[in-house]
Amino acid sequence: MMKMTDLPDTIPVFPLAGALLLPRARLPLHIFEPRYRAMLEDCMKTPTRLIGMIQPREVPGSEERRLSAIGCAGRLTAFSETEDGRYMVTLTGISRFRVKGEVQGFTPYRRCMVDWTPFA
């Protein structure tokens, strides 16, 4: 069991419309886009192996896709790689989080500074 003090301040986020992860639930994912394969590879190098699942929001009259205010972090608990480099993974929900802000630069995927305390 992960303690609140073990949770990082910044996590990679996967904005996937219609995919809902809840604490203690499991979410199977098929990862094939290069940026999300990179996110998964980076995630596996961390002690917590967390990815934040969050709903994207469309901005009316714009191509921009913002993130919802609340998401749920999942710990990578199952993993297999296909011969062509895709991944079949399972995330197990750890805790909801509130987005404090988005981190810019250096990765092809999105990362957010998060606050866990409202959901302790």
Short mmCIF file of C-alpha atoms in Angstrom, two decimals:
data_model
loop_
_atom_site.label_atom_id
_atom_site.label_comp_id
_atom_site.label_asym_id
_atom_site.label_seq_id
_atom_site.Cartn_x
_atom_site.Cartn_y
_atom_site.Cartn_z
CA MET A 1 0.00 0.00 0.00
CA MET A 2 1.35 3.41 -0.97
CA LYS A 3 1.33 6.21 1.63
CA MET A 4 0.39 9.80 0.80
CA THR A 5 3.96 10.85 1.63
CA ASP A 6 5.26 8.48 -1.08
CA LEU A 7 3.23 10.16 -3.83
CA PRO A 8 5.21 12.48 -6.14
CA ASP A 9 4.38 16.16 -6.75
CA THR A 10 4.59 15.73 -10.54
CA ILE A 11 3.22 12.83 -12.58
CA PRO A 12 2.80 12.01 -16.27
CA VAL A 13 -0.83 12.26 -17.35
CA PHE A 14 -2.70 10.35 -20.03
CA PRO A 15 -5.73 12.38 -21.21
CA LEU A 16 -7.98 9.69 -22.64
CA ALA A 17 -11.62 10.51 -23.31
CA GLY A 18 -14.02 7.91 -21.94
CA ALA A 19 -11.40 6.02 -19.89
CA LEU A 20 -12.21 6.18 -16.21
CA LEU A 21 -9.92 4.97 -13.44
CA LEU A 22 -11.07 4.93 -9.82
CA PRO A 23 -9.12 4.15 -6.64
CA ARG A 24 -8.66 0.37 -6.18
CA ALA A 25 -10.08 -0.34 -9.68
CA ARG A 26 -8.09 -1.76 -12.58
CA LEU A 27 -7.87 -0.27 -16.07
CA PRO A 28 -6.38 -2.27 -18.96
CA LEU A 29 -4.75 -0.11 -21.66
CA HIS A 30 -3.28 -0.76 -25.09
CA ILE A 31 -0.40 1.72 -25.57
CA PHE A 32 0.68 2.27 -29.17
CA GLU A 33 1.28 6.00 -29.79
CA PRO A 34 5.03 6.85 -29.64
CA ARG A 35 4.57 9.61 -27.03
CA TYR A 36 2.66 7.31 -24.69
CA ARG A 37 5.13 4.47 -25.23
CA ALA A 38 7.83 6.96 -24.12
CA MET A 39 5.67 7.89 -21.10
CA LEU A 40 5.35 4.22 -20.14
CA GLU A 41 9.09 3.61 -20.51
CA ASP A 42 9.83 6.66 -18.30
CA CYS A 43 7.18 5.54 -15.79
CA MET A 44 8.86 2.15 -15.37
CA LYS A 45 12.08 3.90 -14.29
CA THR A 46 10.37 5.51 -11.26
CA PRO A 47 9.85 3.87 -7.85
CA THR A 48 6.10 4.64 -7.79
CA ARG A 49 5.30 3.68 -11.45
CA LEU A 50 2.35 6.13 -11.50
CA ILE A 51 0.42 7.50 -14.46
CA GLY A 52 -2.43 9.97 -14.03
CA MET A 53 -5.56 9.21 -16.02
CA ILE A 54 -7.56 12.34 -16.74
CA GLN A 55 -10.37 13.44 -19.00
CA PRO A 56 -9.58 15.98 -21.74
CA ARG A 57 -11.98 18.90 -22.17
CA GLU A 58 -12.65 20.61 -25.47
CA VAL A 59 -12.46 24.40 -25.53
CA PRO A 60 -15.43 25.77 -27.53
CA GLY A 61 -14.31 27.41 -30.79
CA SER A 62 -10.72 26.13 -30.41
CA GLU A 63 -8.56 23.13 -31.27
CA GLU A 64 -7.09 23.27 -27.74
CA ARG A 65 -7.81 20.39 -25.37
CA ARG A 66 -7.54 21.26 -21.70
CA LEU A 67 -7.45 18.83 -18.82
CA SER A 68 -10.18 18.27 -16.27
CA ALA A 69 -9.40 19.54 -12.76
CA ILE A 70 -9.51 16.07 -11.14
CA GLY A 71 -7.90 12.81 -12.25
CA CYS A 72 -6.91 9.47 -10.74
CA ALA A 73 -3.38 8.09 -10.56
CA GLY A 74 -2.83 4.45 -11.36
CA ARG A 75 0.16 2.29 -10.56
CA LEU A 76 1.49 0.13 -13.37
CA THR A 77 0.73 -3.39 -12.08
CA ALA A 78 0.79 -5.53 -15.24
CA PHE A 79 2.84 -5.13 -18.37
CA SER A 80 3.54 -6.99 -21.60
CA GLU A 81 5.17 -5.88 -24.84
CA THR A 82 4.10 -7.03 -28.29
CA GLU A 83 6.60 -7.95 -31.00
CA ASP A 84 5.97 -4.65 -32.79
CA GLY A 85 6.69 -2.47 -29.72
CA ARG A 86 3.16 -1.84 -28.43
CA TYR A 87 2.33 -2.38 -24.76
CA MET A 88 -0.57 -4.06 -23.02
CA VAL A 89 -0.69 -2.72 -19.45
CA THR A 90 -2.93 -2.59 -16.41
CA LEU A 91 -3.13 0.39 -14.09
CA THR A 92 -4.48 -0.07 -10.56
CA GLY A 93 -6.08 3.07 -9.13
CA ILE A 94 -4.18 4.56 -6.17
CA SER A 95 -5.67 7.99 -5.45
CA ARG A 96 -7.50 10.85 -7.06
CA PHE A 97 -5.61 14.12 -7.49
CA ARG A 98 -6.29 17.78 -8.28
CA VAL A 99 -4.24 19.37 -11.07
CA LYS A 100 -2.24 22.37 -9.79
CA GLY A 101 -0.62 23.13 -13.14
CA GLU A 102 0.92 21.65 -16.23
CA VAL A 103 4.70 21.20 -16.56
CA GLN A 104 6.06 22.49 -19.87
CA GLY A 105 8.79 20.98 -22.02
CA PHE A 106 11.23 18.08 -22.26
CA THR A 107 8.78 15.21 -22.77
CA PRO A 108 6.52 14.29 -25.70
CA TYR A 109 3.68 13.56 -23.23
CA ARG A 110 1.92 15.82 -20.73
CA ARG A 111 2.95 16.09 -17.07
CA CYS A 112 1.17 17.85 -14.22
CA MET A 113 1.95 19.15 -10.77
CA VAL A 114 -0.70 17.57 -8.57
CA ASP A 115 -2.22 17.89 -5.10
CA TRP A 116 -3.19 14.66 -3.35
CA THR A 117 -4.34 16.17 -0.03
CA PRO A 118 -8.04 16.76 -0.88
CA PHE A 119 -8.39 12.99 -1.32
CA ALA A 120 -6.38 11.72 1.67
#
